[in-house]
Short mmCIF file of C-alpha atoms in Angstrom, two decimals:
data_model
loop_
_atom_site.label_atom_id
_atom_site.label_comp_id
_atom_site.label_asym_id
_atom_site.label_seq_id
_atom_site.Cartn_x
_atom_site.Cartn_y
_atom_site.Cartn_z
CA MET A 1 190.55 99.61 103.38
CA LYS A 2 188.29 101.33 100.85
CA LYS A 3 189.60 99.02 98.08
CA ILE A 4 188.73 95.95 100.16
CA TYR A 5 185.11 97.17 100.56
CA ILE A 6 184.80 97.85 96.86
CA ARG A 7 186.11 94.36 95.96
CA LEU A 8 183.69 92.79 98.45
CA LEU A 9 180.72 94.61 96.94
CA LEU A 10 181.74 93.59 93.42
CA TRP A 11 182.04 89.96 94.54
CA LEU A 12 178.55 90.04 96.08
CA PHE A 13 177.13 91.53 92.89
CA VAL A 14 178.63 88.75 90.76
CA VAL A 15 177.32 86.02 93.08
CA SER A 16 173.82 87.57 93.05
CA ALA A 17 173.79 87.78 89.28
CA GLY A 18 174.74 84.14 89.08
CA MET A 19 171.89 83.13 91.37
CA VAL A 20 169.39 85.08 89.29
CA SER A 21 170.66 83.47 86.11
CA CYS A 22 170.13 80.05 87.68
CA ILE A 23 166.56 80.88 88.60
CA HIS A 24 165.67 82.18 85.15
CA ASP A 25 167.45 79.54 83.11
CA ASP A 26 165.86 77.73 80.20
CA THR A 27 165.83 74.30 81.79
CA THR A 28 162.59 72.37 81.75
CA GLY A 29 161.00 70.26 84.46
CA PHE A 30 158.10 70.05 86.94
CA VAL A 31 157.20 73.50 88.42
CA ASN A 32 154.70 74.08 91.29
CA GLU A 33 152.42 77.00 90.43
CA ILE A 34 150.72 78.52 93.44
CA PRO A 35 147.07 79.30 92.53
CA GLU A 36 145.81 82.80 93.17
CA LEU A 37 143.90 83.04 96.43
CA SER A 38 140.30 84.17 95.87
CA ILE A 39 136.86 84.04 97.45
CA VAL A 40 134.37 82.80 94.88
CA LYS A 41 131.16 83.20 96.82
CA VAL A 42 129.52 83.13 100.23
CA LYS A 43 126.59 80.75 100.63
CA GLY A 44 124.09 80.09 103.36
CA GLU A 45 120.44 80.24 104.33
CA GLY A 46 118.97 83.63 103.46
CA VAL A 47 121.80 84.57 101.05
CA ASN A 48 120.72 85.68 97.57
CA GLU A 49 121.99 84.05 94.37
CA GLU A 50 124.74 86.62 93.86
CA GLY A 51 126.00 86.06 97.39
CA LYS A 52 126.08 89.79 98.10
CA LYS A 53 122.91 90.21 100.20
CA ALA A 54 121.45 88.14 102.99
CA TYR A 55 118.41 88.32 105.26
CA ALA A 56 118.27 86.97 108.79
CA GLU A 57 116.04 87.28 111.82
CA PHE A 58 116.86 89.22 114.95
CA MET A 59 118.90 87.13 117.47
CA MET A 60 118.71 84.03 115.26
CA PRO A 61 122.07 82.46 114.27
CA VAL A 62 123.22 82.72 110.67
CA HIS A 63 125.32 80.09 108.93
CA PHE A 64 127.59 81.52 106.22
CA GLU A 65 130.21 79.45 104.40
CA ALA A 66 132.74 80.78 101.90
CA GLU A 67 133.84 79.02 98.73
CA VAL A 68 137.58 79.76 98.50
CA ASN A 69 140.16 78.95 95.81
CA HIS A 70 143.58 78.33 97.38
CA SER A 71 146.61 76.07 97.48
CA GLU A 72 147.33 73.38 100.04
CA ASN A 73 148.74 76.05 102.33
CA GLU A 74 146.83 76.72 105.50
CA VAL A 75 144.21 79.45 105.08
CA VAL A 76 143.38 81.87 107.87
CA TYR A 77 139.80 83.25 108.06
CA GLU A 78 138.71 86.56 109.56
CA TRP A 79 135.01 87.53 109.70
CA LYS A 80 134.22 91.10 110.73
CA VAL A 81 130.89 92.95 110.89
CA GLY A 82 129.82 96.58 111.29
CA TYR A 83 126.39 98.14 111.90
CA VAL A 84 125.31 100.61 109.18
CA ASN A 85 124.11 103.83 110.81
CA GLU A 86 123.12 105.51 107.54
CA TRP A 87 123.83 105.69 103.82
CA LYS A 88 125.53 108.66 102.16
CA ASP A 89 126.10 108.92 98.42
CA GLY A 90 125.32 105.24 98.08
CA LYS A 91 127.93 104.18 100.65
CA PRO A 92 127.35 102.79 104.15
CA VAL A 93 128.37 104.88 107.14
CA MET A 94 129.20 102.77 110.18
CA ASP A 95 131.25 102.39 113.28
CA SER A 96 134.48 100.38 112.99
CA LEU A 97 134.27 96.73 111.99
CA TYR A 98 134.70 94.24 114.81
CA LEU A 99 135.91 90.64 114.73
CA VAL A 100 133.24 87.95 115.25
CA SER A 101 134.88 84.73 114.05
CA GLU A 102 138.14 83.18 112.79
CA LYS A 103 136.58 79.94 111.61
CA PRO A 104 135.86 78.89 107.99
CA VAL A 105 132.11 78.90 108.71
CA LEU A 106 130.49 81.93 110.33
CA GLU A 107 128.01 81.11 113.09
CA HIS A 108 126.77 84.40 114.49
CA SER A 109 123.63 85.99 115.96
CA PHE A 110 123.01 89.68 115.29
CA ASN A 111 121.66 91.54 118.31
CA ARG A 112 120.35 94.57 116.47
CA VAL A 113 117.71 95.16 113.83
CA GLY A 114 118.99 96.90 110.72
CA GLU A 115 121.76 96.49 108.15
CA PHE A 116 125.25 95.12 108.75
CA LEU A 117 128.29 95.05 106.49
CA VAL A 118 130.05 91.67 106.68
CA ARG A 119 133.70 91.52 105.58
CA LEU A 120 135.54 88.24 105.10
CA ARG A 121 139.32 88.25 104.78
CA VAL A 122 141.27 85.10 103.95
CA SER A 123 145.05 84.76 103.77
CA ASP A 124 147.50 81.89 103.18
CA GLY A 125 150.77 83.51 104.13
CA PHE A 126 151.46 84.68 100.58
CA SER A 127 148.40 86.76 99.71
CA SER A 128 145.02 87.88 100.98
CA ALA A 129 141.52 88.15 99.51
CA PHE A 130 138.49 90.13 100.67
CA TYR A 131 134.74 89.64 100.27
CA TYR A 132 131.94 92.05 101.25
CA MET A 133 128.22 91.43 101.66
CA MET A 134 125.26 93.17 103.27
CA VAL A 135 123.14 91.41 105.86
CA GLU A 136 119.74 92.81 106.81
CA ILE A 137 118.49 91.74 110.20
CA LYS A 138 114.71 91.74 110.27
CA ALA A 139 112.22 91.66 113.08
CA GLY A 140 109.50 90.76 110.60
CA MET A 141 107.60 94.05 110.26
CA GLU A 142 110.11 96.34 108.52
CA ARG A 143 108.31 96.66 105.21
CA GLY A 144 105.04 95.53 103.77
CA LEU A 145 101.34 96.31 103.57
CA LEU A 146 99.76 97.30 106.90
CA VAL A 147 95.98 97.23 107.40
CA LEU A 148 94.06 98.61 110.38
CA SER A 149 90.55 97.18 110.74
CA SER A 150 87.75 96.81 113.27
CA ASP A 151 84.97 94.29 113.81
CA ASP A 152 81.29 95.02 114.53
CA ALA A 153 82.01 95.22 118.28
CA GLY A 154 84.76 97.81 117.81
CA LYS A 155 87.68 95.45 118.48
CA GLY A 156 90.69 96.56 116.48
CA ARG A 157 92.98 94.39 114.38
CA LEU A 158 96.29 94.88 112.59
CA SER A 159 97.01 92.74 109.52
CA PHE A 160 100.39 92.76 107.81
CA CYS A 161 101.87 91.25 104.65
CA SER A 162 105.64 91.36 104.92
CA VAL A 163 108.03 91.69 101.95
CA LEU A 164 111.81 91.42 101.79
CA GLU A 165 112.88 94.27 99.53
CA ASP A 166 110.12 96.26 97.81
CA ALA A 167 106.40 96.71 97.31
CA ASN A 168 106.34 94.82 94.00
CA GLU A 169 106.62 91.57 95.95
CA LEU A 170 102.98 92.13 96.99
CA LEU A 171 101.95 91.40 93.40
CA LYS A 172 102.92 87.74 93.84
CA ALA A 173 102.07 87.35 97.52
CA LYS A 174 99.30 85.03 98.70
CA LYS A 175 96.61 85.28 101.32
CA GLU A 176 98.64 82.94 103.52
CA ASP A 177 101.44 85.54 103.58
CA PHE A 178 99.21 87.88 105.60
CA ASP A 179 99.54 87.85 109.38
CA TRP A 180 96.13 89.04 110.58
CA GLU A 181 96.82 88.63 114.30
CA VAL A 182 99.65 91.15 114.61
CA TRP A 183 98.20 93.24 117.44
CA SER A 184 96.90 90.40 119.61
CA ARG A 185 100.11 88.40 119.15
CA ILE A 186 102.65 91.19 119.65
CA ASN A 187 100.75 93.45 122.07
CA PRO A 188 98.55 91.13 124.20
CA ASP A 189 98.70 93.53 127.17
CA TYR A 190 96.97 96.32 125.21
CA GLU A 191 93.35 96.05 124.16
CA LEU A 192 92.74 97.84 120.86
CA VAL A 193 89.23 99.30 120.93
CA ASP A 194 87.67 101.83 118.53
CA ALA A 195 90.94 102.21 116.62
CA LEU A 196 89.66 104.50 113.89
CA ASP A 197 92.89 105.73 112.31
CA MET A 198 96.64 105.17 112.08
CA SER A 199 99.47 107.18 110.60
CA LEU A 200 103.13 106.83 109.70
CA MET A 201 105.48 109.51 111.06
CA ASP A 202 107.48 110.83 108.11
CA PHE A 203 109.89 113.28 109.72
CA GLY A 204 112.26 113.80 112.64
CA LYS A 205 113.28 111.63 115.56
CA TYR A 206 110.23 109.37 115.36
CA LYS A 207 110.31 108.85 111.61
CA ASN A 208 108.82 105.50 110.48
CA SER A 209 107.04 104.96 113.80
CA VAL A 210 103.40 103.91 113.44
CA PHE A 211 100.80 105.72 115.55
CA VAL A 212 97.32 104.27 116.20
CA ILE A 213 94.49 106.09 117.97
CA SER A 214 91.86 104.55 120.22
CA LYS A 215 88.68 106.55 120.62
CA PHE A 216 87.48 104.41 123.53
CA ASN A 217 90.75 104.65 125.48
CA ARG A 218 91.29 108.28 124.40
CA CYS A 219 94.92 107.66 123.60
CA VAL A 220 97.55 107.26 120.90
CA TYR A 221 99.71 104.13 120.73
CA GLU A 222 103.24 104.51 119.40
CA LEU A 223 104.49 101.35 117.66
CA GLU A 224 108.15 100.48 117.10
CA PRO A 225 108.90 100.62 113.34
CA ASN A 226 110.51 97.19 112.94
CA THR A 227 108.37 95.08 115.27
CA LEU A 228 105.07 97.02 115.69
CA LEU A 229 105.52 96.54 119.42
CA VAL A 230 103.73 99.17 121.56
CA LEU A 231 106.42 101.49 122.90
CA ARG A 232 104.04 103.69 124.87
CA LYS A 233 100.45 104.70 125.35
CA ILE A 234 100.02 108.48 125.08
CA ASP A 235 97.09 109.73 127.14
CA LEU A 236 95.25 112.46 125.22
CA THR A 237 93.19 113.56 128.21
CA LEU A 238 96.31 115.27 129.55
CA LEU A 239 96.19 117.75 126.65
CA VAL A 240 92.84 119.43 127.09
CA SER A 241 91.06 117.53 129.84
CA GLU A 242 87.96 119.72 129.87
CA LEU A 243 87.29 119.16 126.16
CA ASN A 244 86.62 115.41 126.44
CA ILE A 245 88.95 114.43 123.60
CA GLN A 246 87.83 111.29 121.76
CA PRO A 247 90.16 110.85 118.76
CA VAL A 248 88.77 109.85 115.36
CA ALA A 249 91.62 110.90 113.02
CA LEU A 250 95.27 111.90 113.22
CA SER A 251 98.00 113.36 111.01
CA PRO A 252 101.71 114.08 111.40
CA CYS A 253 102.94 117.63 110.92
CA ARG A 254 106.73 117.66 110.78
CA ASP A 255 107.65 116.38 114.25
CA GLU A 256 104.20 116.99 115.70
CA LEU A 257 101.07 114.87 115.92
CA VAL A 258 97.65 116.35 115.21
CA VAL A 259 94.47 114.66 116.45
CA LEU A 260 90.87 115.34 115.42
CA SER A 261 88.32 114.63 118.16
CA GLU A 262 84.76 113.41 117.64
CA ASN A 263 83.47 116.74 119.00
CA GLY A 264 85.35 118.59 116.24
CA ILE A 265 88.22 119.89 118.36
CA VAL A 266 91.69 119.55 116.85
CA VAL A 267 94.55 119.11 119.30
CA GLY A 268 98.20 118.35 118.97
CA SER A 269 101.72 119.32 119.87
CA GLN A 270 105.32 118.40 119.33
CA LEU A 271 105.97 114.76 120.08
CA THR A 272 108.48 114.37 122.93
CA SER A 273 109.74 111.59 125.17
CA ASN A 274 106.99 112.66 127.57
CA GLY A 275 104.29 112.34 124.92
CA LEU A 276 102.04 115.17 123.71
CA MET A 277 102.17 117.74 126.46
CA SER A 278 101.04 121.01 124.91
CA ASP A 279 97.69 122.28 123.66
CA ALA A 280 99.06 125.63 122.52
CA TRP A 281 97.08 125.63 119.29
CA GLY A 282 94.58 122.84 119.88
CA ALA A 283 91.47 124.88 120.66
CA LYS A 284 92.05 127.17 117.67
CA MET A 285 91.02 124.57 115.09
CA LYS A 286 87.76 122.72 114.61
CA GLY A 287 86.59 120.39 111.88
CA THR A 288 84.72 117.35 110.65
CA LYS A 289 87.36 115.90 108.33
CA MET A 290 91.17 115.95 108.49
CA TYR A 291 93.47 115.31 105.57
CA GLN A 292 97.20 114.62 105.71
CA ALA A 293 98.63 116.85 103.00
CA VAL A 294 102.06 115.73 101.76
CA ILE A 295 103.70 118.94 100.62
CA TRP A 296 107.24 117.68 100.05
CA ASN A 297 108.68 114.31 99.06
CA ASP A 298 112.15 114.22 97.50
CA ASN A 299 114.36 111.45 96.16
CA ASP A 300 115.95 110.87 99.56
CA LYS A 301 112.51 110.01 100.96
CA VAL A 302 112.37 113.14 103.08
CA THR A 303 108.66 113.80 103.45
CA GLN A 304 106.89 116.79 104.96
CA SER A 305 103.22 116.74 105.88
CA MET A 306 100.69 119.12 107.32
CA PRO A 307 97.05 118.67 108.36
CA VAL A 308 94.23 120.39 106.48
CA VAL A 309 90.92 120.40 108.34
CA ALA A 310 87.45 121.02 106.90
CA GLU A 311 84.67 122.54 108.97
CA ASP A 312 81.49 122.85 106.92
CA GLU A 313 82.28 125.95 104.81
CA LYS A 314 85.84 126.66 105.93
CA LEU A 315 89.25 125.07 105.48
CA VAL A 316 91.97 125.45 108.11
CA CYS A 317 95.66 124.66 107.61
CA TYR A 318 98.06 124.36 110.49
CA THR A 319 101.64 125.61 110.36
CA ASN A 320 104.11 126.04 113.18
CA LEU A 321 106.38 128.27 111.10
CA LEU A 322 106.72 132.04 111.18
CA GLY A 323 104.89 132.22 114.50
CA LYS A 324 101.54 131.38 112.87
CA ALA A 325 99.33 128.74 114.45
CA SER A 326 96.89 128.32 111.57
CA LEU A 327 95.42 130.02 108.52
CA ASP A 328 91.99 129.51 107.03
CA SER A 329 90.03 130.10 103.84
CA GLY A 330 87.90 132.90 105.29
CA THR A 331 84.64 133.38 103.40
CA ASP A 332 85.75 131.63 100.20
CA PHE A 333 83.18 128.84 100.68
CA GLU A 334 80.34 130.81 102.24
CA GLY A 335 77.01 129.17 101.44
CA ARG A 336 78.70 125.94 100.40
CA ARG A 337 79.51 122.61 101.98
CA ILE A 338 83.09 121.43 101.56
CA VAL A 339 82.87 117.90 100.17
CA ASN A 340 86.51 116.84 99.85
CA PHE A 341 90.02 118.17 99.16
CA LEU A 342 93.61 117.14 98.45
CA ILE A 343 97.04 118.38 97.38
CA VAL A 344 97.76 118.04 93.64
CA GLY A 345 100.81 118.83 91.53
CA ASN A 346 103.52 117.11 89.49
CA THR A 347 106.55 118.37 91.34
CA ASN A 348 107.51 119.66 94.76
CA LEU A 349 107.87 123.13 93.26
CA LYS A 350 104.36 123.30 91.86
CA LYS A 351 101.67 122.14 94.25
CA SER A 352 98.14 123.33 94.80
CA LEU A 353 95.27 122.64 97.14
CA LEU A 354 92.19 121.40 95.26
CA VAL A 355 88.79 121.71 96.96
CA VAL A 356 85.41 120.37 95.83
CA SER A 357 82.42 122.14 97.39
CA GLN A 358 78.67 121.95 96.92
CA SER A 359 75.85 124.46 97.29
CA LYS A 360 73.90 124.01 100.52
CA ASN A 361 70.68 124.93 98.70
CA ASP A 362 71.26 123.25 95.34
CA PRO A 363 73.16 119.90 95.43
CA GLY A 364 73.48 119.97 91.66
CA LYS A 365 75.73 123.05 91.80
CA VAL A 366 79.35 122.19 92.47
CA TRP A 367 82.56 124.23 92.58
CA VAL A 368 86.15 123.14 91.99
CA THR A 369 88.59 125.50 93.67
CA ASN A 370 92.36 125.49 93.12
CA TYR A 371 94.66 127.42 95.43
CA VAL A 372 97.69 127.61 93.18
CA SER A 373 100.91 127.87 95.16
CA GLY A 374 104.58 127.02 94.93
CA ILE A 375 106.39 125.01 97.56
CA GLU A 376 107.39 128.19 99.40
CA ALA A 377 103.72 129.04 99.88
CA LEU A 378 102.91 125.60 101.16
CA TRP A 379 105.82 125.79 103.58
CA ASN A 380 104.89 129.05 105.24
CA MET A 381 101.19 129.18 104.34
CA GLU A 382 101.49 132.84 103.34
CA VAL A 383 99.74 132.55 99.99
CA ILE A 384 97.95 129.23 100.03
CA PHE A 385 94.70 131.14 100.37
CA GLY A 386 94.14 133.98 97.88
CA HIS A 387 92.94 136.50 100.43
CA GLU A 388 96.13 136.11 102.49
CA SER A 389 98.47 137.32 99.75
CA GLY A 390 96.41 140.11 98.22
CA GLU A 391 96.83 138.44 94.84
CA GLU A 392 94.47 136.19 92.89
CA LYS A 393 96.37 132.96 93.37
CA TRP A 394 93.31 130.78 93.01
CA SER A 395 90.65 129.66 90.54
CA ASP A 396 87.03 128.93 91.41
CA LYS A 397 84.93 127.19 88.71
CA SER A 398 81.26 126.29 89.10
CA TYR A 399 79.45 123.39 87.43
CA GLU A 400 75.81 122.37 87.04
CA LEU A 401 75.60 118.58 87.34
CA SER A 402 72.84 116.55 85.69
CA ALA A 403 73.54 113.55 87.94
CA PRO A 404 74.30 113.36 91.66
CA LEU A 405 77.90 113.98 92.69
CA THR A 406 79.59 110.65 93.36
CA LEU A 407 82.38 112.16 95.45
CA THR A 408 81.58 112.19 99.17
CA GLU A 409 83.19 113.32 102.39
CA GLU A 410 84.06 109.69 103.16
CA SER A 411 85.87 109.18 99.83
CA ASP A 412 89.63 108.72 99.84
CA MET A 413 91.09 110.98 97.15
CA LEU A 414 94.48 110.04 95.65
CA TYR A 415 96.47 112.12 93.19
CA ASN A 416 98.52 110.09 90.71
CA THR A 417 101.26 111.66 88.63
CA LYS A 418 102.02 108.58 86.51
CA TYR A 419 99.11 108.58 84.10
CA SER A 420 97.64 111.89 82.91
CA ASN A 421 97.60 113.39 86.43
CA SER A 422 94.62 111.34 87.51
CA ILE A 423 92.64 111.73 90.72
CA PHE A 424 91.24 108.43 91.97
CA TYR A 425 88.46 108.29 94.53
CA ASN A 426 86.07 105.69 95.86
CA SER A 427 82.34 105.72 96.51
CA GLY A 428 80.34 102.65 97.49
CA ASN A 429 81.89 99.70 95.67
CA SER A 430 83.27 101.77 92.79
CA ILE A 431 86.54 103.49 91.90
CA TYR A 432 86.32 106.69 89.85
CA ARG A 433 88.98 108.52 87.85
CA TRP A 434 88.97 112.25 87.29
CA ARG A 435 91.60 113.91 85.12
CA HIS A 436 92.98 116.91 86.96
CA GLY A 437 91.88 120.07 85.16
CA SER A 438 88.92 118.51 83.39
CA ASP A 439 85.23 119.17 84.01
CA ILE A 440 84.07 117.38 87.16
CA SER A 441 81.13 116.04 85.18
CA GLU A 442 83.66 114.05 83.12
CA VAL A 443 84.49 111.76 86.03
CA GLU A 444 84.54 108.15 84.81
CA LEU A 445 83.68 104.96 86.64
CA VAL A 446 86.67 102.72 86.03
CA THR A 447 85.94 99.60 88.06
CA SER A 448 83.75 98.07 90.74
CA VAL A 449 84.91 95.67 93.41
CA PRO A 450 83.23 93.05 95.61
CA GLY A 451 81.90 94.66 98.78
CA GLU A 452 82.09 98.26 100.01
CA ILE A 453 85.34 100.19 99.52
CA THR A 454 86.38 101.55 102.90
CA CYS A 455 89.90 102.87 102.25
CA MET A 456 92.50 103.25 99.49
CA ALA A 457 96.20 104.01 99.18
CA GLN A 458 98.88 104.04 96.48
CA SER A 459 102.09 102.06 96.14
CA PRO A 460 105.30 104.08 96.67
CA ASP A 461 105.88 104.32 92.90
CA GLU A 462 102.18 105.14 92.24
CA GLU A 463 101.93 102.17 89.87
CA TYR A 464 99.29 100.41 91.95
CA LEU A 465 96.22 101.09 94.08
CA TYR A 466 95.69 99.25 97.34
CA VAL A 467 91.94 98.97 97.94
CA GLY A 468 90.40 97.84 101.24
CA THR A 469 86.86 96.42 101.05
CA TYR A 470 84.22 95.16 103.46
CA ASP A 471 81.55 92.51 102.85
CA PRO A 472 79.15 92.27 105.82
CA ALA A 473 77.61 89.08 104.40
CA ALA A 474 80.93 87.22 104.32
CA THR A 475 81.79 84.51 106.83
CA GLY A 476 84.92 84.74 108.96
CA LEU A 477 87.01 87.85 108.41
CA LYS A 478 84.95 90.22 106.26
CA GLY A 479 87.68 92.56 105.07
CA SER A 480 89.76 92.11 101.91
CA VAL A 481 92.50 93.92 100.00
CA TYR A 482 92.66 94.24 96.21
CA ILE A 483 95.59 95.57 94.17
CA TYR A 484 94.90 97.36 90.87
CA LYS A 485 97.28 98.78 88.30
CA THR A 486 96.71 102.54 88.09
CA GLU A 487 97.38 102.64 84.33
CA ASN A 488 94.29 100.65 83.39
CA LEU A 489 92.71 99.58 86.72
CA GLN A 490 93.46 95.95 85.96
CA LEU A 491 93.25 93.67 89.00
CA VAL A 492 96.68 92.16 89.66
CA ASN A 493 96.25 90.51 93.08
CA SER A 494 93.69 89.99 95.82
CA PHE A 495 93.71 88.99 99.48
CA VAL A 496 90.22 87.93 100.52
CA GLY A 497 89.38 87.67 104.22
CA VAL A 498 92.56 89.07 105.77
CA ALA A 499 91.02 91.78 108.01
CA ASP A 500 87.87 92.99 109.68
CA LYS A 501 86.36 96.20 108.23
CA PRO A 502 89.44 98.02 106.85
CA LEU A 503 89.80 101.57 108.16
CA LYS A 504 93.29 102.53 106.96
CA LEU A 505 96.01 100.83 104.95
CA PHE A 506 99.39 101.83 103.56
CA TYR A 507 102.75 100.42 102.51
CA LYS A 508 105.37 100.97 105.21
CA ASP A 509 109.15 100.81 104.88
CA THR A 510 111.73 101.54 107.56
CA LYS A 511 114.41 102.49 105.03
#
């Protein structure tokens, strides 16, 4: 029996070898070559030239069509999508992909704002090919230049110039690209009156949300990051009802909101789903000017801010760490008037608080004070003021000016690390540059603009200045925005008549 099996196996081997030899013989003739299955590109409205990125509007159908190389065999299509929750190490993190179509052309409406990964798989029974692309679903207000303004009657306005990918698109934008009816169009049920300030939350659960205060309504409006739709109206009278809070400025502080009232009281608490419900440290701070000090900003766009408040001859910083409510400058500025202040420094590890003050008796005498601190000091506020640490961590230089000081309390001060550590500030219709560390008398007038400068901000890469101006003699909308290159203050773009009197402007991005 064993011999029979062996002979049978040998016979099968010989037959197989013969078949192989027939297949690989040297005969010539017509041979059908099956082309390799491949996806060349995906095309459609909103798809970029490379076919790897597309933009579409929320709940509006997309039309994507794939260019596929294949034989005459039937091709099966499989379109899957997945919502990107976050990015880690340059890779998207998402829930599982789900099937949305098995047709050659994808017709699909995305029901969520954000980024989706789209995967196309095609197969013809012999092989398969895959194609990946990112689709960003926009509600229209994800990124761009946002301007808060007010007319002579106190009616507020939001103007917005949207961009697709980055702030550099503003350099080629036109006036017609501005939507200057954002608030009235999106939030018709909310009247925006005496809206004196707005801020972008940079930390925590409410990161990227826009907050706008209304002095008249004594409230804070929280706006959804992608649509600028009012999510809720936070009543500030619930905080300290007996203090008659009328907000004029606000600043984020980690996951808290800080509000400066017209009567000088500073209130605020952690932002919760129930609004601002605590006044635990509100009555401890008073001031006339509040500054949002950015003390940390790393490559992952994790930003940490804290409010610094000036009250005549004292500075107060708030911290909710180490059980401390706030720390102040003590008697460092006794006999002086604090003019303006800001955080300066090239890196996160070397920051300092710079303060310009002026003698109450002699306006020509000016001091420049630097509280030199590392990031640890700015975090816990232990040594930001020299008298807190017991060490001389600060410098205090006096100057006798031959001309009036151009810097005022109303000036916006911006620290720029790109070009010789410059400090830019505005006064009247002029922009001044002051090299950090130089004599304050060496401030130079770098350019003048049409109208009065009412607010300034920097582009995310600090390459450009966004300047808001107001011309009371103009017809129609009297507010404009000019963009200057910080390297040489060359004007690169202008948007004339896109707002009322600008009060605050900044570039916002939900990424």
